Short mmCIF file of C-alpha atoms in Angstrom, two decimals:
data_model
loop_
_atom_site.label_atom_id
_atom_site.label_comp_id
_atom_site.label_asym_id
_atom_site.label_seq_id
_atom_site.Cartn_x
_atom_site.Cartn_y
_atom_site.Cartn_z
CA UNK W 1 0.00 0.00 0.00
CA UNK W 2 2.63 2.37 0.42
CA UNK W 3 4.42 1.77 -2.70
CA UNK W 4 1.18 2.32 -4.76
CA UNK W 5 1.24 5.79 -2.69
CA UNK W 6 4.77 6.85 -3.46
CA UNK W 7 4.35 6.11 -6.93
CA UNK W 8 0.78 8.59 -7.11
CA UNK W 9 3.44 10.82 -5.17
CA UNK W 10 5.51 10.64 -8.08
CA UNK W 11 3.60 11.05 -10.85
CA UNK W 12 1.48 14.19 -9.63
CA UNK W 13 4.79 15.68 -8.76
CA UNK W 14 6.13 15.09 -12.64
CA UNK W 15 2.58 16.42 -13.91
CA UNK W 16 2.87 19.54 -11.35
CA UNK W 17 6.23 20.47 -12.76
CA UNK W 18 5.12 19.77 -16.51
CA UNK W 19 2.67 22.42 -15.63
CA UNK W 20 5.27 24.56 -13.94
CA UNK W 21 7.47 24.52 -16.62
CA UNK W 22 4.76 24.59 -19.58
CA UNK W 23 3.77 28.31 -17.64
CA UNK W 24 7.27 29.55 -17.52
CA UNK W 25 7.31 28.38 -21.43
CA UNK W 26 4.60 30.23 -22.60
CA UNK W 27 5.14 33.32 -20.37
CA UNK W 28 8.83 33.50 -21.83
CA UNK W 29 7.05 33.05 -25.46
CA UNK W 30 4.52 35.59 -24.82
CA UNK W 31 7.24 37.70 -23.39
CA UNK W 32 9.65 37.12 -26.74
CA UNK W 33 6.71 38.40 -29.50
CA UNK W 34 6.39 41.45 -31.13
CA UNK W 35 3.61 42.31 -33.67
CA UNK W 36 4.28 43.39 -36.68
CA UNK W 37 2.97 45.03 -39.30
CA UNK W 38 3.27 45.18 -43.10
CA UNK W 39 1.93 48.55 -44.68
CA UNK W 40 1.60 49.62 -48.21
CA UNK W 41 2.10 53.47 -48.98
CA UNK W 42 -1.23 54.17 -51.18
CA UNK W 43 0.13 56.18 -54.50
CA UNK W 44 -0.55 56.36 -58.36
CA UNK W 45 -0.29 52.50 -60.42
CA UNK W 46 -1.50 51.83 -63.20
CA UNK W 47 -4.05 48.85 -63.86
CA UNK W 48 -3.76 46.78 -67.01
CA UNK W 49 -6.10 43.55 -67.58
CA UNK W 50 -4.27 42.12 -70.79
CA UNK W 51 -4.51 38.92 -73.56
CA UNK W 52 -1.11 37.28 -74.60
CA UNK W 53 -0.79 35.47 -78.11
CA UNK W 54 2.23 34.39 -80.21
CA UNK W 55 2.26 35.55 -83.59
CA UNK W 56 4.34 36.34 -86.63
CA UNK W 57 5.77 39.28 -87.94
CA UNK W 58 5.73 40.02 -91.85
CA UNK W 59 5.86 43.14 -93.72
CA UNK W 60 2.60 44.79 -94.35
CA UNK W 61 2.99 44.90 -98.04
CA UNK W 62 4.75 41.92 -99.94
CA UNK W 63 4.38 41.63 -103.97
CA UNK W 64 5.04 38.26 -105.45
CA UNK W 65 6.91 39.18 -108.97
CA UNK W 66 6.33 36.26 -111.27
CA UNK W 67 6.42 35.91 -115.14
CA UNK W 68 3.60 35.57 -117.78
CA UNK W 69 5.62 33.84 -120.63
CA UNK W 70 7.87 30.23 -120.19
CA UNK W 71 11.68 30.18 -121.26
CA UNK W 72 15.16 29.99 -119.82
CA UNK W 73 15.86 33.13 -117.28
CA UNK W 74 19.08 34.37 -118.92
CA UNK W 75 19.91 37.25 -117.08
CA UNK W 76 19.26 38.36 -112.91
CA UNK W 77 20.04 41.82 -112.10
CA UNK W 78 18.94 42.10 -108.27
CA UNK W 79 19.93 39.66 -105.47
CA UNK W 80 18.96 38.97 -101.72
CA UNK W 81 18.51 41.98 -99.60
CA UNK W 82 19.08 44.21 -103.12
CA UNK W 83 17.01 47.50 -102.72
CA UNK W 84 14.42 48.46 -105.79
CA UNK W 85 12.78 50.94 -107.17
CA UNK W 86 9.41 50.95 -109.33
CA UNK W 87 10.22 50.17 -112.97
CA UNK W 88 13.90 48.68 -112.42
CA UNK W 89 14.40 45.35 -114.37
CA UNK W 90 14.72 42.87 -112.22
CA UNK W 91 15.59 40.07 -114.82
CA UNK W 92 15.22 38.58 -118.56
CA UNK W 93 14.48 35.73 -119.87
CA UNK W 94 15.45 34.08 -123.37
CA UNK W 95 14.20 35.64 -126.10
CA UNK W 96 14.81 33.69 -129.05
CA UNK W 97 11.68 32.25 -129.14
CA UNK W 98 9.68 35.09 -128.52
CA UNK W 99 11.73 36.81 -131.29
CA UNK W 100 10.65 34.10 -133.54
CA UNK W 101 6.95 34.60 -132.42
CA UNK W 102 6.65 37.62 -133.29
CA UNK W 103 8.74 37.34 -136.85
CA UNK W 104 5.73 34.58 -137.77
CA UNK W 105 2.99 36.96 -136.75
CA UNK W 106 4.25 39.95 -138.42
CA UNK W 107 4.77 37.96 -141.54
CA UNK W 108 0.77 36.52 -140.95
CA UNK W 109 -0.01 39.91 -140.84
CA UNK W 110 1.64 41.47 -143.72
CA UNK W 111 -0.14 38.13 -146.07
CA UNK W 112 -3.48 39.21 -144.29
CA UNK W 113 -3.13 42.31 -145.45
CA UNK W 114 -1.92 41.53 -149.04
CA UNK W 115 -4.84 39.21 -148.98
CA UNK W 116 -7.18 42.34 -147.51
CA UNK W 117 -6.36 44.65 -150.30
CA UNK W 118 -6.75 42.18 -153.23
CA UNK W 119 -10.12 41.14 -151.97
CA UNK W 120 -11.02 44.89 -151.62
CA UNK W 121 -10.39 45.67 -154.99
CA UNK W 122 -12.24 42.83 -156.09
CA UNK W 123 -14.92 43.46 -154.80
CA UNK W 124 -15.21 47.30 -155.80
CA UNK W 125 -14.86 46.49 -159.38
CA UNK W 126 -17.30 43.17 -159.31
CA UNK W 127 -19.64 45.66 -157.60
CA UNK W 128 -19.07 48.09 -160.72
CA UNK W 129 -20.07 45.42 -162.76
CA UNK W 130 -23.30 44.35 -161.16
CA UNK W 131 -24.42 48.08 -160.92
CA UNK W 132 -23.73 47.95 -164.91
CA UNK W 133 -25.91 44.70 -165.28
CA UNK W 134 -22.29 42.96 -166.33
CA UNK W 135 -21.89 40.72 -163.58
CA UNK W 136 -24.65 38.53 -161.67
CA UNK W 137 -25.91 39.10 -158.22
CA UNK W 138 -24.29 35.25 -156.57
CA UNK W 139 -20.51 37.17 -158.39
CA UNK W 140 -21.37 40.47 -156.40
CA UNK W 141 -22.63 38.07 -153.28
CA UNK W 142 -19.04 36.06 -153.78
CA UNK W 143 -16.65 39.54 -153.79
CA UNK W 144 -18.91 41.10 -151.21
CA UNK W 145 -18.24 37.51 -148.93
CA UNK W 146 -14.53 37.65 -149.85
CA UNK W 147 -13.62 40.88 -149.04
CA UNK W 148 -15.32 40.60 -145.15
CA UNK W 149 -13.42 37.78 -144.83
CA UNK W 150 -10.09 39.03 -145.68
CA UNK W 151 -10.87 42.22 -142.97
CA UNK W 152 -11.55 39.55 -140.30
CA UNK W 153 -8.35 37.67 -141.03
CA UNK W 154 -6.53 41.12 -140.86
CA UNK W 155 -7.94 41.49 -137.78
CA UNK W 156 -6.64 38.11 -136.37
CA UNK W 157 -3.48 38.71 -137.39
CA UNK W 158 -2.87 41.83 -136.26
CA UNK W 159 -4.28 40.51 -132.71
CA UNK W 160 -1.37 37.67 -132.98
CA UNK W 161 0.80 39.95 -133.88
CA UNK W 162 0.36 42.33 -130.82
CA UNK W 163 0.13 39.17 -128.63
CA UNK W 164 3.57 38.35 -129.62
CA UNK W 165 5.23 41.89 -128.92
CA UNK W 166 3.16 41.73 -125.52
CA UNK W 167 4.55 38.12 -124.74
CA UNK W 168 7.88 39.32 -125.96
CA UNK W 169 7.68 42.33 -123.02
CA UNK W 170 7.11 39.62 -121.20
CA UNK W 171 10.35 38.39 -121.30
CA UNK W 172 11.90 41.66 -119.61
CA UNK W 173 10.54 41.34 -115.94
CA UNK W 174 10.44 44.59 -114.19
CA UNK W 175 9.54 45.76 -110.04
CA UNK W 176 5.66 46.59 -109.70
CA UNK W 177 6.93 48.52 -106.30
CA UNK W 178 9.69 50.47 -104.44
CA UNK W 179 11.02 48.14 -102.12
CA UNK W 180 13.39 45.14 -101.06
CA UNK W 181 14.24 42.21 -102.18
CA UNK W 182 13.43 39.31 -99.64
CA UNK W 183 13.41 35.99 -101.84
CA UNK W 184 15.05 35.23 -105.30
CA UNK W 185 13.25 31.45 -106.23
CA UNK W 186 15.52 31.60 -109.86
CA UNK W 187 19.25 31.04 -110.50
CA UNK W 188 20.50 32.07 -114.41
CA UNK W 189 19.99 28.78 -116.70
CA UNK W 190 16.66 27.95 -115.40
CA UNK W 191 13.87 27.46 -117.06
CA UNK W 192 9.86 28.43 -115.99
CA UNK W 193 7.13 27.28 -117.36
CA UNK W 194 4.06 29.40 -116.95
CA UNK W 195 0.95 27.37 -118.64
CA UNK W 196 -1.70 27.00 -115.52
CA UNK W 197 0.07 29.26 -112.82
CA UNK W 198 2.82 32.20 -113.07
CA UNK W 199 5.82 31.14 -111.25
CA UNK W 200 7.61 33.46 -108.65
CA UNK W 201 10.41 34.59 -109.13
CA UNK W 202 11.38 37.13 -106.49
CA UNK W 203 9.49 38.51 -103.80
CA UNK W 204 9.79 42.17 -102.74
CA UNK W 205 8.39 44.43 -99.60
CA UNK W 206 7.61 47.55 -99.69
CA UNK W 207 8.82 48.99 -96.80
CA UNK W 208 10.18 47.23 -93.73
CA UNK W 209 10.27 50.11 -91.97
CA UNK W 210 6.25 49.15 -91.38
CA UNK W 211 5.69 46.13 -89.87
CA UNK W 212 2.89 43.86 -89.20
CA UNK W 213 2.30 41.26 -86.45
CA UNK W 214 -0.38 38.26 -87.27
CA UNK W 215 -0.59 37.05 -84.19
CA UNK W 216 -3.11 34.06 -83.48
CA UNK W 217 -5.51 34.76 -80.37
CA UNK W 218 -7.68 32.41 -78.69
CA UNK W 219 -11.32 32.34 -79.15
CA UNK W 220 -12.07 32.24 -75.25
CA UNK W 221 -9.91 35.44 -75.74
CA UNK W 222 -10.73 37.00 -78.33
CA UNK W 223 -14.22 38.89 -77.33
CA UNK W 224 -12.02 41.39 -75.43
CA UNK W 225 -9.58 42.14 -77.94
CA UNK W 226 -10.78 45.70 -79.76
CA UNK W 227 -9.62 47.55 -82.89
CA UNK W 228 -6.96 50.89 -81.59
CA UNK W 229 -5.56 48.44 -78.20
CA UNK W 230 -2.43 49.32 -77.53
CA UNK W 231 -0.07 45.86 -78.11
CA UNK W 232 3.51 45.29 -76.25
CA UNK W 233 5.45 42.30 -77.44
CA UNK W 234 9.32 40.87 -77.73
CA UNK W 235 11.00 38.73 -79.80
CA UNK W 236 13.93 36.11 -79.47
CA UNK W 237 16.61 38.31 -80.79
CA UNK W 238 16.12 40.93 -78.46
CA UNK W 239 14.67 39.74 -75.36
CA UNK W 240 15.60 42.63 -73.73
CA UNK W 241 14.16 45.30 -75.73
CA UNK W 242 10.01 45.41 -75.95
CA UNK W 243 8.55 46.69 -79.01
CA UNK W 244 5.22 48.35 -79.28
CA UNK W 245 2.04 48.44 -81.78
CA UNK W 246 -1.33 48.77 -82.24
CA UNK W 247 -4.48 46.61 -82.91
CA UNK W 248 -5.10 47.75 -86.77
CA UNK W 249 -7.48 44.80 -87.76
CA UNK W 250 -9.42 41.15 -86.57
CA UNK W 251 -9.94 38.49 -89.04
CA UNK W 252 -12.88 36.72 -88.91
CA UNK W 253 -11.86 33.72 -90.44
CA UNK W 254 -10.98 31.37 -87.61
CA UNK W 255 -8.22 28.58 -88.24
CA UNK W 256 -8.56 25.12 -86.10
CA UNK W 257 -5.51 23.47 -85.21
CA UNK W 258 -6.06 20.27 -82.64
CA UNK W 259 -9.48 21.14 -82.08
CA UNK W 260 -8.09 25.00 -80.83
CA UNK W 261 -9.82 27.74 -82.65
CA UNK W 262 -8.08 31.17 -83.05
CA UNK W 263 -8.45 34.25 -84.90
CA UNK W 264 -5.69 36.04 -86.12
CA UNK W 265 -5.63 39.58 -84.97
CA UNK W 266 -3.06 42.21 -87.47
CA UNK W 267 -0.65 44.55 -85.10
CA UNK W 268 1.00 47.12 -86.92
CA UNK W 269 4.63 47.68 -85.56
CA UNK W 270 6.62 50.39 -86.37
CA UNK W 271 9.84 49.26 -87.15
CA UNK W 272 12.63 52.71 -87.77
CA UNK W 273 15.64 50.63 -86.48
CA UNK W 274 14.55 48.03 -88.47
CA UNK W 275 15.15 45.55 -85.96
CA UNK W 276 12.34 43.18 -86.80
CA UNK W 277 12.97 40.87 -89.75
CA UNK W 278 9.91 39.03 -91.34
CA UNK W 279 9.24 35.81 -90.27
CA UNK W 280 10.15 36.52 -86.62
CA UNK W 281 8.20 34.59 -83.31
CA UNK W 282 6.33 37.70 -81.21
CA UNK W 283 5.64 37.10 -77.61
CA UNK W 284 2.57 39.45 -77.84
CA UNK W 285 0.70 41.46 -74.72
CA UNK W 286 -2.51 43.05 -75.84
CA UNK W 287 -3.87 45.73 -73.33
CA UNK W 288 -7.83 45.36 -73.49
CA UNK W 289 -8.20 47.15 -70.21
CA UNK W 290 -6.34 50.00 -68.52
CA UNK W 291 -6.91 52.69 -65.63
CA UNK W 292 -4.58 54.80 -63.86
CA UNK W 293 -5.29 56.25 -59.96
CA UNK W 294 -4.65 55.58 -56.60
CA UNK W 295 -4.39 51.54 -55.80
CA UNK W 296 -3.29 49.14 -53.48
CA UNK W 297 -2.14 45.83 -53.27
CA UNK W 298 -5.16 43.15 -53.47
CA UNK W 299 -4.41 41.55 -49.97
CA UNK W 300 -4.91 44.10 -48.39
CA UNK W 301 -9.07 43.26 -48.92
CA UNK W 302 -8.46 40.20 -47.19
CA UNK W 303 -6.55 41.58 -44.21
CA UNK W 304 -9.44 41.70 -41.10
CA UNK W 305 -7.43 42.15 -37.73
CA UNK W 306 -7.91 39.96 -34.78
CA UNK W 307 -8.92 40.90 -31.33
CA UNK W 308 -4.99 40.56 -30.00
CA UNK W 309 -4.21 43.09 -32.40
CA UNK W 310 -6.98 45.18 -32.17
CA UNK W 311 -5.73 45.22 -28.19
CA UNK W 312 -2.15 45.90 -29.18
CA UNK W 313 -3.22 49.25 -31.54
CA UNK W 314 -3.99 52.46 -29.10
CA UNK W 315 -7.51 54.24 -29.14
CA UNK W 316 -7.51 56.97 -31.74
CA UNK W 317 -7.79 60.54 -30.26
CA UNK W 318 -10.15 62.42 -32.08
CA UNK W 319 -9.84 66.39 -32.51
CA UNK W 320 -11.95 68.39 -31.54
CA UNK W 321 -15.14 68.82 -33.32
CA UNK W 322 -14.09 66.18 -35.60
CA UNK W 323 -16.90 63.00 -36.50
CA UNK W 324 -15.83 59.81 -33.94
CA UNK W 325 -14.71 56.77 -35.99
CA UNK W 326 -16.40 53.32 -35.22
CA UNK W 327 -15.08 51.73 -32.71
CA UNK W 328 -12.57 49.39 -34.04
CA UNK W 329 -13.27 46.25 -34.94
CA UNK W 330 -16.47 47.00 -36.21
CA UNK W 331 -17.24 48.10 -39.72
CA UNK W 332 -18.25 51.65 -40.43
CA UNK W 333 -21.14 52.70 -42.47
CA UNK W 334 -20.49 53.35 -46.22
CA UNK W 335 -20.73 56.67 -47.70
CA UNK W 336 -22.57 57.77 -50.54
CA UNK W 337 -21.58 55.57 -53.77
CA UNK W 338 -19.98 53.15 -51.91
CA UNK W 339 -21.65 49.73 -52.01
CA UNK W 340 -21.68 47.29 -49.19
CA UNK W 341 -19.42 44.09 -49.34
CA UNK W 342 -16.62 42.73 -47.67
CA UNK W 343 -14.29 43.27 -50.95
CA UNK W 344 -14.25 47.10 -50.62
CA UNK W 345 -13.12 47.52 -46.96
CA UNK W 346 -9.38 48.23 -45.89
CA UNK W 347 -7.32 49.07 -42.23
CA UNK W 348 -4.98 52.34 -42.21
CA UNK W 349 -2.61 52.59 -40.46
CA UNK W 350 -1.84 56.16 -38.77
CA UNK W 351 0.77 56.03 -35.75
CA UNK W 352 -0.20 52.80 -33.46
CA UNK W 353 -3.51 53.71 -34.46
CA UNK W 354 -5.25 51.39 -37.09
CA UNK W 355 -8.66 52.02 -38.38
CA UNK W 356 -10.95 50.49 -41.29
CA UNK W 357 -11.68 51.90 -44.03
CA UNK W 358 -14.64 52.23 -46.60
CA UNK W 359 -13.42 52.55 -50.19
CA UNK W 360 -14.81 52.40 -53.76
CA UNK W 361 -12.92 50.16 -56.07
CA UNK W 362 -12.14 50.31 -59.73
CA UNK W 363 -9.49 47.71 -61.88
CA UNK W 364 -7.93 44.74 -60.52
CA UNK W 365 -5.17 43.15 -62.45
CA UNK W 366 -5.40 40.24 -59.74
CA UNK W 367 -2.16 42.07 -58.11
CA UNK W 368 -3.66 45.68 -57.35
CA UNK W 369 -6.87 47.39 -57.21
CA UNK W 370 -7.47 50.76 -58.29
CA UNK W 371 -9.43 53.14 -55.25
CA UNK W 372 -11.77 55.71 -56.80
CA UNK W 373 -12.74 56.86 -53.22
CA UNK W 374 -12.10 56.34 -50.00
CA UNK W 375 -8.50 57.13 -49.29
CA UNK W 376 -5.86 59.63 -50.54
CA UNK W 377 -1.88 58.90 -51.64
CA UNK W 378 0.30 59.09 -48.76
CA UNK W 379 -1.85 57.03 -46.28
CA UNK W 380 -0.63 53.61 -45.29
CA UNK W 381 -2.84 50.67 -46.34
CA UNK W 382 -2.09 47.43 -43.96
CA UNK W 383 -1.46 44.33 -45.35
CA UNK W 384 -0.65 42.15 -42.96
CA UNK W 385 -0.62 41.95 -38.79
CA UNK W 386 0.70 39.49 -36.62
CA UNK W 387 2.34 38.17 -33.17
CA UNK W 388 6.41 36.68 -34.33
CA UNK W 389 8.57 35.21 -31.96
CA UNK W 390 11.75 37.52 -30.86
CA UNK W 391 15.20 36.06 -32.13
CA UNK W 392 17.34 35.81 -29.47
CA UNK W 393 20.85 37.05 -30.32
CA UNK W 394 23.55 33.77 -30.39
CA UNK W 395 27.22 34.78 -29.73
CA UNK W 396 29.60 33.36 -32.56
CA UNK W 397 30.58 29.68 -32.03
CA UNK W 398 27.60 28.97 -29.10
CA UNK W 399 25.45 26.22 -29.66
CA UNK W 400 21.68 27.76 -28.17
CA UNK W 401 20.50 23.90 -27.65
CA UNK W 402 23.97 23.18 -25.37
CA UNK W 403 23.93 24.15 -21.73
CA UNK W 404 27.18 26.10 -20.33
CA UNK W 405 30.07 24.72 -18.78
CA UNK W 406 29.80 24.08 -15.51
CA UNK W 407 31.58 26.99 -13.12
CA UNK W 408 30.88 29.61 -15.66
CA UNK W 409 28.43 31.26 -14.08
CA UNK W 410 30.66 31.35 -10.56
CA UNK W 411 33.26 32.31 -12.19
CA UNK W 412 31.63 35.14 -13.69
CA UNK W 413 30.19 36.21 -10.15
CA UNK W 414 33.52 35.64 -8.52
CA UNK W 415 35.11 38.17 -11.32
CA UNK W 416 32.11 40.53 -10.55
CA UNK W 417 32.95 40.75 -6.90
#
């Protein structure tokens, strides 16, 4: 019987100092915090909601030059890169052929018109003869016949005849534009054929000074994305330089690629360093939203103090005559166009005095909020408030965990006395 007691002896004495000990713990702890408290300084931000795409750039003007006859190219004047101006020759082809072309029509022509003036005079003098009862109506009828048919075979002739100068033009293949060279598709020797399609055989831009961006935008995107938007995008080459545009045109044709539909939306980009070659990849930003004012940080909605620090923060002392705030803690009424939610409420901070505030809210980009009403710049917007644990400071090469050596602490009183 008197074990069993010593050992209920023991183990309400080891329970009695847990508690002991569990006090000192959290009055040392409780001793050791600090609050603290982030703040944002309200001032002027500007709001953007935006769409990103990837797109291509290409000149805004680009003339395929091609040719309307066949033969062997025999001469190229203009290479890659090669500035032009309207009505340079760019290259010829072969014209031996041509030549001959136009030798058979003119020599078509001159028989239709030997034939022309034979029937012609036929028929004026068979006609004299009828009109003198010397020749019968079917050999007026005949000469009348003859000579319409020689003026229609003129006619043909002289339209192969032009044909053949026109095709022989041809041959000489000259810039429709002032501009650059960006693709020559024929080397000297070749030979095009142009019988169901006309072959290219350069490609020039007009000005690469103006540049476009096709960039493709999603449809779940594209309902926001407006004719005039102001555009920011990058490429590879320069990933530290941002170029700018504007929205200039949406295409309504949508393209489907894996079951994705997009719309391709033109950006013209100014382009005076000519920086931006065609074909380039854009990384493209398209503002569809944007306001400028007063704003704060979004988390600062969500911040609601607790009663600790509500305790910590000192009464405010109102002036004299001034309008009493709510007591803290409690939300004051809104003011006139301010709606009633829990979204458009924040805490200033003024001193160690902290007080709510009713706002009215514009933008959000999801990071800040724009405030039409409800505070000015200057005034410090809490974010954040809570209880940390104090660091205590360690001396250099003392482990916090270890306990002293023993005597240290008489030696240190026997050096004090």
């Amino acid at each position: 019987m008197k074990k069993k007691t010593k050992i209920w002896l023991i183990v309400l004495g080891v329970l009695a100092l847990a508690i002991v000990v569990s006090c000192i713990v959290k009055a040392t702890k409780s001793a050791n915090k600090e609050l603290v408290i982030r703040t944002h300084v309200v001032g002027e931000y500007t709001v953007e909601n935006t769409v990103t795409a990837t797109g291509t750039i290409e000149p805004v003007e680009t003339v395929e030059v091609g040719t309307q006859v066949s033969g062997k190219v025999e001469k190229i004047y203009v290479d890659f890169n090669d500035v032009v101006k309207k009505g340079d020759l760019l290259a010829e082809l072969d014209k031996q052929t041509l030549n001959q072309s136009v030798s058979r029509a003119r020599a078509s022509l001159t028989s239709a018109e030997s034939q022309l003036n034979y029937a012609k005079l036929t028929y004026e003098r068979t006609k004299q003869l009828y009109e003198a009862n010397a020749a019968t109506l079917a050999a007026y009828q005949e000469a009348q016949n003859s000579y319409t048919q020689a003026q229609m075979s003129k006619k043909n002739a002289q339209a192969s005849y032009d044909q053949a100068l026109v095709d022989l033009a041809y041959a000489e293949i000259y810039s429709p534009i002032d501009g650059i060279v960006l693709d020559r598709a024929v080397e000297v020797g070749q030979t095009v054929a142009a019988s169901f399609s006309t072959p290219t055989l350069f490609t020039l831009a007009n000005d690469l000074t103006k540049m476009q961006v096709e960039a493709d935008v999603d449809e779940a995107d594209i309902g926001q994305v407006k004719v005039g938007q102001k555009v920011t995008f990058t490429v590879d080459a320069y990933m530290e330089d941002s170029f700018e545009g504007t929205v200039s045109q949406i295409r309504m044709k949508p393209t489907t690629t894996s079951n994705v539909v997009t719309y391709t939306v033109i950006i013209d980009a100014p382009n005076p360093d000519q920086k931006l070659f065609p074909g380039m990849t854009a990384s493209v930003t398209i503002v569809t939203e944007e306001q400028t004012g007063l704003a704060v940080p979004a988390e600062a909605f969500n911040f609601t103090p607790d009663e600790a620090v509500l305790k910590a923060m000192r009464k405010p002392e109102k002036p004299e005559g001034q309008r009493p705030e709510p007591p803290q803690g409690e939300r004051p009424q809104m003011q006139d166009g301010m709606s009633a939610g829990e979204h458009n409420m924040v805490w200033v901070k003024n001193g160690d005095n902290m007080m709510p505030r009713p706002v009215k809210t514009g933008m959000s980009d999801g990071a800040y909020r724009i405030i039409e009403q409800g505070v000015q710049a200057g005034d410090s917007v809490v974010l954040s408030a809570q209880y940390v644990v104090k660091e205590k400071a360690v001396k250099k090469g003392e482990n916090p965990f270890m306990p002293g050596p023993p005597g240290r602490n008489r030696n240190n009183n026997q050096q004090k006395k």
